[in-house]
Amino acid sequence: MKTSISDIIDRYGNDPSRLMDILLDIQEEIGYIPEEINQKIADQLGISKAELVETISFYHFFSNKPLGKYHVYLNNSVTAEMMGREKVKQTFEEEAGIKFGNVSGDGLIGLYDTSCIGMCDQEPAAIINGVIFKDLTPFRIKEMVKYMRQGMPVNEMCRQNYGDGNNSSDLVQAVVSNNIRLKGTVVWDQYSPGEGLQKAIAMKPAEVIEEIKKSNLRGRGGAGFPTGLKWEFCTKAMETERYIFCNADEGEPGTFKDRVILTELPRLVFEGMAIAAYAVGAKSGVLYIRYEYKYLRKHLENALEELRKENLLGKDIAGRKGFDFDIRIQYGAGAYVCGEESALIESAEGKRGEPRDRPPFPVDKGYKEKPTIVNNVETLAKVTKIMKKGSEWFLSLGTKESAGTKLMSISGDCRYPGVYEIEWGHSIYDILEMVGAEEVQAVQVGGPSGTLIGPNQLPRHLGYEDLGTGGALIIFHESRDLLKEVVMNYTEFFIEESCGSCSTCRNIPVLLKDKLQKILDGHGVVQDIDDLLDWSKPLKISRCGLGHTAANPIVTSIQNFRHLYEKRVLRDREFETGFNLADSVRESCEAAGRPANI
Amino acid sequence: MSAKINFIIDGQQCQSEEGKFLVDAAKDNGVYIPTLCNYEGLKPKGSCRICTVKINGRFTTACTSPVHDGMNIENNTAELNEMRKQIIELLFVSGNHFCPACEKSGDCELQALAYRYKMMAPRFPFAFPQKEIDASHPKIIKEQNRCILCKRCIRGIKDEDGKSYFAYQYRGKDSLVVVDRKLAAEMTMEKAQEAMDICPVGSIIVREKGWEIPIGERKYDNAPIGSDIENK
Ligand SMILES: Cc1cc2nc3c(=O)[nH]c(=O)nc-3n(C[C@H](O)[C@H](O)[C@H](O)COP(=O)(O)O)c2cc1C
Ligand code: SF4
Ligand code: SF4
Ligand code: FES
């Protein structure tokens, strides 16, 4: 062992709120987090061992067992399945001689499933020892397992050119492609670092907020909350110690545009954070980024370092006395729910990524109980451009209700999957033409938490007034089995990713899945379709958006594709598998002289 | 926290102090809002969702929401009561609750709520999960078959340094509330009893002691849950 465990914990000042970093470093050092050292870690941090295990056991990428010298995390999202994941998985299992979820007897290879890794435009993809491999085929798998047996380091196993843009830079060296298909006029036009920030500091902080409000910028992370208003709320909070968080968790399956922004324009995003900091008087910021994007770490650290050198971060930024602000990078460890802003804050405080009850909202009580702004990567990138070019310009793009542009992550059955920056207002029909998609059966707008729409809804347009979205669009060809390939996969995703706090979200999706399986197996009756809708209802009273939307794949597919369900249920049979208690006891209740109101 | 404010629950005019949690404010006005994960004196956690009401038309948990002047609240409505009943059913089918053999029968809040909401056979299929009974600690037994994951024990039962005896493990459907072995080894009898009392169901049981009060004479055998508030 090069570094001792206690040195690692010391490195973070024995501070339990830095537990994520501590655990990430320990796992990096030893390869896993052995149970034997839990008590030691807990004692040094002054918490109980059980509390420590709360955090460790929450995150998908933390393990208390050796993961295998080569640990393969193969993405199991819908697009991966569509692009041939099953064969890839089988080949891995055959070649390694083990099933997924296991490590080979010699400890050489571990195979694991993992939720969407943000590569839906280049599937099937996997993360092996932190390195991304994409466009996988059975042939490649055979080759790679052979290399593993020879002991080849993973980065030498890449047999593809490094990707376009900064993916090939010395600090990234990844085979990942940006696939930027359409460079829009907001994010991708000419960027000269510092211009947006210079304009901002020439104004009063309140004027900056006013300008963002005027631009009508709304959050690009999915919920669409007005950005300027969020900042204003933050300034109204009593506490003056404030924080700026950039949400780079990007866990919604089918979304990958934030990865591309952070690969190509990290400084644009960090500058947006600095502008927010100036506007609300924050001294520190955190970029919370998903574990899957670990390969971007050096690149992002370097961007921060450059900004510090140019005095766009640090002390007396851009020569303005007293404007101090700096940013640290916080990696997650595999949990979709950590993209929810309050869960993200919990995680950055070293805890389980469980959403908080609201109120209070993060703008009042966020990170360390202080007022905190959480904004999406794309939102912050746009802030910088709005400061540079003005709210008028931004308002001139898009529709009346939805100003500006949106980065769309488009994948599935189309010729040109990738990232498109388009003005709000395009119809889905336009987009399908743009990306080369034909004979389309359905489009998933906004990822699993969004809506599955059919051909009759293609005239609908993108915009908060019609189809608002975080930007994922997944296209399904006529030949796809929507219920089996899509709805089932998405429902399983929510089961896997629920934090487990709410009685509703922890239990209902499991029941829905079983019922859907029953229908897929040909045993369903009409009542089962109605049950799916009825049983979904209490999800709406869950704590966070994950629970609220966990039945969306089922509910929106019943709304828009009910015939697919009806085709599969036993229509010719009269019997119901359910049992109607009220009906059954009506007679006896009448005899007893009371209503059968059970 | 002292100014009096007015609000409405199901058409009834109510008064309370600004900022009080809605379940408590309602209670002061003789209105019962069902709770399970909430416990007097503990920071609310909003995990069971059974106290959900509609405040100005939006679903919100009453245990976590401070009351403000002019709020219009729906509580005892068909829509909400149906969802509450569904939650109770969910908690029954997702564990293994064999009431007649449970030390908490009659004192159990889940059982009492099932009666209140007239649960007969749950509409959902029983999961009959395989759960273990953790009987490895000197003072308590952790009966995983009955745990409804409300986190009361985690929030409430701590040692003098503030460390929790209980903790939440894993996530989603695999969630499990476990006991810290080292702390439990030194647990006092009083702490053990406190833990058993804080648990709304029979998932924490004090060892070598039981059936002191016969079934039929226990808390909810005497008066249905909520009736103390409603009949005040
Ligand atoms: C389950 C869940 C996951 C989320 N994941 C993300 C995410 O990965 N990235 C993101 O920016 N917002 C995500 N959000 C939305 C955030 O809670 C929050 O609204 C957003 O970061 C605010 O930034 P914005 O206003 O700039 O969009 C998620 C929300 C939920 C409920
Ligand atoms: S809705 Fe689901 S993910 Fe959100 S807090 Fe509740 S259990 Fe956790
Ligand atoms: S043991 Fe009891 S108090 Fe603790 S979480 Fe389970 S049901 Fe709640
Ligand atoms: S009592 Fe309010 S959520 Fe459980």
Tab-separated table of C-alpha atoms in Angstrom, chain A residues 159 174 178 231 335 480 522 575:
chain	number	residue	atom	x	y	z
A	159	ARG	CA	-7.749	-0.145	-30.495
A	174	ALA	CA	-10.406	8.811	-24.508
A	178	ASN	CA	-18.328	14.257	-29.145
A	231	TRP	CA	-30.431	33.535	-7.889
A	335	ALA	CA	-26.425	7.065	-8.220
A	480	ARG	CA	-38.982	-2.386	-31.862
A	522	GLY	CA	-49.217	-13.523	-21.984
A	575	PHE	CA	-62.152	-14.182	-15.571
